[in-house]
Coordinates of C-alpha atoms in Angstrom, one line a residue:
X1238 CA 198.8 94.1 -20.2
X1239 CA 201.8 92.5 -18.5
X1240 CA 201.3 90.8 -15.0
X1241 CA 203.7 93.3 -13.5
X1242 CA 201.6 96.3 -14.7
X1243 CA 198.4 94.7 -13.5
X1244 CA 200.0 94.0 -10.1
X1245 CA 201.2 97.6 -9.8
X1246 CA 197.6 98.8 -10.7
X1247 CA 196.2 96.5 -8.0
X1248 CA 198.5 97.9 -5.4
X1249 CA 197.7 101.5 -6.3
X1250 CA 194.0 101.1 -5.7
X1251 CA 194.1 98.7 -2.7
X1252 CA 192.3 100.2 0.3
X1253 CA 193.8 100.1 3.7
X1254 CA 192.0 98.2 6.5
X1255 CA 189.7 100.4 8.6
X1256 CA 191.1 100.6 12.2
X1257 CA 188.8 100.4 15.2
X1258 CA 189.6 103.2 17.4
X1259 CA 187.8 104.9 20.3
X1260 CA 186.8 108.5 20.2
X1261 CA 189.0 109.6 23.0
X1262 CA 192.2 108.2 21.5
X1263 CA 191.3 109.6 18.0
X1264 CA 190.6 113.1 19.5
X1265 CA 194.0 113.0 21.2
X1266 CA 195.8 112.2 17.9
X1267 CA 197.5 115.4 16.8
X1268 CA 200.1 114.1 14.3
X1269 CA 199.3 113.4 10.7
X1270 CA 201.6 112.8 7.8
X1271 CA 201.9 111.5 4.1
X1272 CA 203.7 108.3 3.4
X1273 CA 205.6 109.5 0.3
X1274 CA 206.1 112.6 -1.8
X1275 CA 203.5 111.8 -4.5
X1276 CA 200.3 113.8 -4.5
X1277 CA 198.4 110.6 -4.2
X1278 CA 200.5 109.1 -1.4
X1279 CA 198.4 107.9 1.5
X1280 CA 197.9 110.3 4.5
X1281 CA 197.8 109.0 8.0
X1282 CA 196.9 110.0 11.4
X1283 CA 199.2 108.5 14.1
X1284 CA 197.3 107.1 17.0
X1285 CA 198.8 107.5 20.4
X1286 CA 198.8 103.8 20.8
X1287 CA 201.5 103.6 18.0
X1288 CA 199.5 102.8 14.9
X1289 CA 199.0 104.8 11.7
X1290 CA 195.5 104.8 10.3
X1291 CA 194.4 106.0 7.0
X1292 CA 190.7 104.7 7.5
X1293 CA 188.7 104.0 10.6
X1294 CA 185.6 102.0 11.4
X1295 CA 183.4 103.3 14.2
X1296 CA 180.0 102.5 15.7
X1297 CA 178.2 104.7 18.0
X1298 CA 175.1 106.7 18.5
X1299 CA 174.4 109.5 16.2
X1300 CA 173.5 112.2 18.6
X1301 CA 173.3 115.2 16.4
X1302 CA 173.0 116.0 12.7
X1303 CA 173.2 119.3 10.9
X1304 CA 172.7 120.1 7.2
X1305 CA 175.0 122.9 6.1
X1306 CA 176.1 124.8 3.0
X1307 CA 174.1 126.4 0.2
X1308 CA 175.6 125.3 -3.1
X1309 CA 177.8 122.7 -1.7
X1310 CA 175.6 120.8 0.7
X1311 CA 177.1 118.6 3.3
X1312 CA 176.2 117.1 6.7
X1313 CA 178.0 117.4 10.0
X1314 CA 177.1 114.9 12.7
X1315 CA 178.3 113.5 16.1
X1316 CA 178.8 109.9 16.8
X1317 CA 179.2 109.0 20.6
X1318 CA 181.0 105.9 21.7
X1319 CA 181.4 105.0 25.5
X1320 CA 184.6 107.1 25.6
X1321 CA 183.6 110.4 23.8
X1322 CA 182.5 111.9 20.6
X1323 CA 183.6 111.6 17.0
X1324 CA 183.0 114.7 14.7
X1325 CA 182.0 113.4 11.2
X1326 CA 181.1 114.9 8.0
X1327 CA 179.7 113.7 4.7
X1328 CA 179.7 115.9 1.6
X1329 CA 179.0 115.8 -2.1
X1330 CA 182.5 114.2 -2.6
X1331 CA 181.0 111.1 -0.8
X1332 CA 177.6 111.0 -2.4
X1333 CA 176.7 107.7 -1.1
X1334 CA 177.5 108.6 2.5
X1335 CA 175.7 111.9 2.2
X1336 CA 172.5 110.3 0.9
X1337 CA 172.8 107.7 3.7
X1338 CA 173.1 110.4 6.3
X1339 CA 170.2 112.4 4.9
X1340 CA 167.9 109.5 5.7
X1341 CA 169.0 109.0 9.3
X1342 CA 167.4 110.7 12.1
X1343 CA 169.2 110.9 15.4
X1344 CA 169.3 109.3 17.9
X1345 CA 170.3 106.1 16.0
X1346 CA 173.2 103.7 16.3
X1347 CA 175.4 104.1 13.1
X1348 CA 178.4 102.3 11.6
X1349 CA 180.8 104.7 9.9
X1350 CA 183.8 103.9 7.7
X1351 CA 185.8 107.1 7.0
X1352 CA 189.1 108.9 6.8
X1353 CA 190.4 110.8 9.8
X1354 CA 191.9 114.2 9.4
X1355 CA 193.8 116.5 11.8
X1356 CA 193.3 120.2 11.4
X1357 CA 194.8 123.2 13.2
X1358 CA 192.6 126.2 13.9
X1359 CA 194.0 129.7 13.4
X1360 CA 194.4 129.9 17.3
X1361 CA 196.5 126.8 17.3
X1362 CA 194.0 124.3 18.5
X1363 CA 194.1 120.8 17.1
X1364 CA 190.8 119.4 15.8
X1365 CA 190.3 115.8 14.5
X1366 CA 187.4 114.9 12.3
X1367 CA 186.3 112.0 10.2
X1368 CA 185.1 112.3 6.5
X1369 CA 182.6 109.5 6.1
X1370 CA 182.8 107.0 3.1
X1371 CA 179.8 105.0 4.3
X1372 CA 177.1 105.3 7.0
X1373 CA 174.8 102.5 8.0
X1374 CA 172.1 102.2 10.7
X1375 CA 173.0 99.3 13.1
X1376 CA 171.4 97.9 16.3
X1377 CA 172.7 98.0 19.9
X1378 CA 174.0 94.5 19.7
X1379 CA 176.3 95.5 16.7
X1380 CA 177.3 98.5 18.7
X1381 CA 178.3 96.4 21.7
X1382 CA 180.3 94.0 19.4
X1383 CA 182.2 97.0 18.0
X1384 CA 183.1 98.1 21.5
X1385 CA 184.5 94.7 22.2
X1386 CA 186.4 94.8 19.0
X1387 CA 187.7 98.3 19.5
X1388 CA 188.8 97.4 23.0
X1389 CA 190.6 94.3 21.9
X1390 CA 192.3 96.2 19.0
X1391 CA 193.4 99.0 21.6
X1392 CA 194.8 96.5 24.0
X1393 CA 196.7 94.8 21.2
X1394 CA 198.2 98.0 20.1
X1395 CA 199.3 98.8 23.6
X1396 CA 200.8 95.2 24.1
X1397 CA 202.7 95.5 20.8
X1398 CA 203.7 99.1 21.1
X1399 CA 207.4 98.3 21.5
X1400 CA 207.3 96.2 18.3
X1401 CA 205.4 98.8 16.3
X1402 CA 207.2 100.2 13.3
X1403 CA 205.9 103.6 14.4
X1404 CA 206.8 103.3 18.0
X1405 CA 209.7 105.8 17.9
X1406 CA 207.7 108.2 15.7
X1407 CA 204.9 108.0 18.3
X1408 CA 207.2 108.7 21.2
X1409 CA 208.6 111.6 19.3
X1410 CA 205.3 113.3 18.7
X1411 CA 203.5 112.3 21.9
X1412 CA 206.4 112.8 24.5
X1413 CA 203.9 112.7 27.5
X1414 CA 202.4 109.5 26.3
X1415 CA 201.1 107.2 29.1
X1416 CA 199.7 104.0 27.5
X1417 CA 198.0 103.1 30.8
X1418 CA 195.4 105.8 30.2
X1419 CA 194.3 104.0 26.9
X1420 CA 194.3 100.6 28.7
X1421 CA 192.0 102.0 31.3
X1422 CA 189.8 103.7 28.6
X1423 CA 189.4 100.3 26.9
X1424 CA 188.4 98.6 30.2
X1425 CA 185.9 101.4 31.0
X1426 CA 184.2 101.0 27.6
X1427 CA 183.9 97.3 28.2
X1428 CA 182.1 98.0 31.5
X1429 CA 179.4 99.8 29.6
X1430 CA 178.3 96.9 27.4
X1431 CA 176.3 93.7 28.0
X1432 CA 177.3 90.7 25.7

């Protein structure tokens, strides 16, 4: 196998970094797109602070868990951070995540890596959920560190918004965008932790 072929294969399977994003910002994301025409082209959710994300990393309190389905079992659960709630699912397509979720009883602090998706309901409402790839129980100290990271990442996105490659796309799809709202959200989240 040539080095060029090996390099292309490595590029094909490289995972994108998981972005730290608060629930309020993710739930306000309404625009999603594919980067390319290929069936396997990565799909992104465009965050209002101007960054595309294919995967996210969240930590919060699992407040509710529900097992659903008959033949195709899956779990739906909620994870609360200081700004709001993430709606997360784990199905047989993510066996490891589903098994991890089956062993967790809420309330518990959990770390979730997953893929965000934007759906439109028949009545036109936009719904954002996360398909879990992994779910791990963590402690409050880890949750507080995540809040610090998520706030720092949010503030960096805001500060670098004008230099973002997706700034124009963001302004096009979020015409009423007010970045001050997300700055305030990050500061409010920081007020709720003790480090």
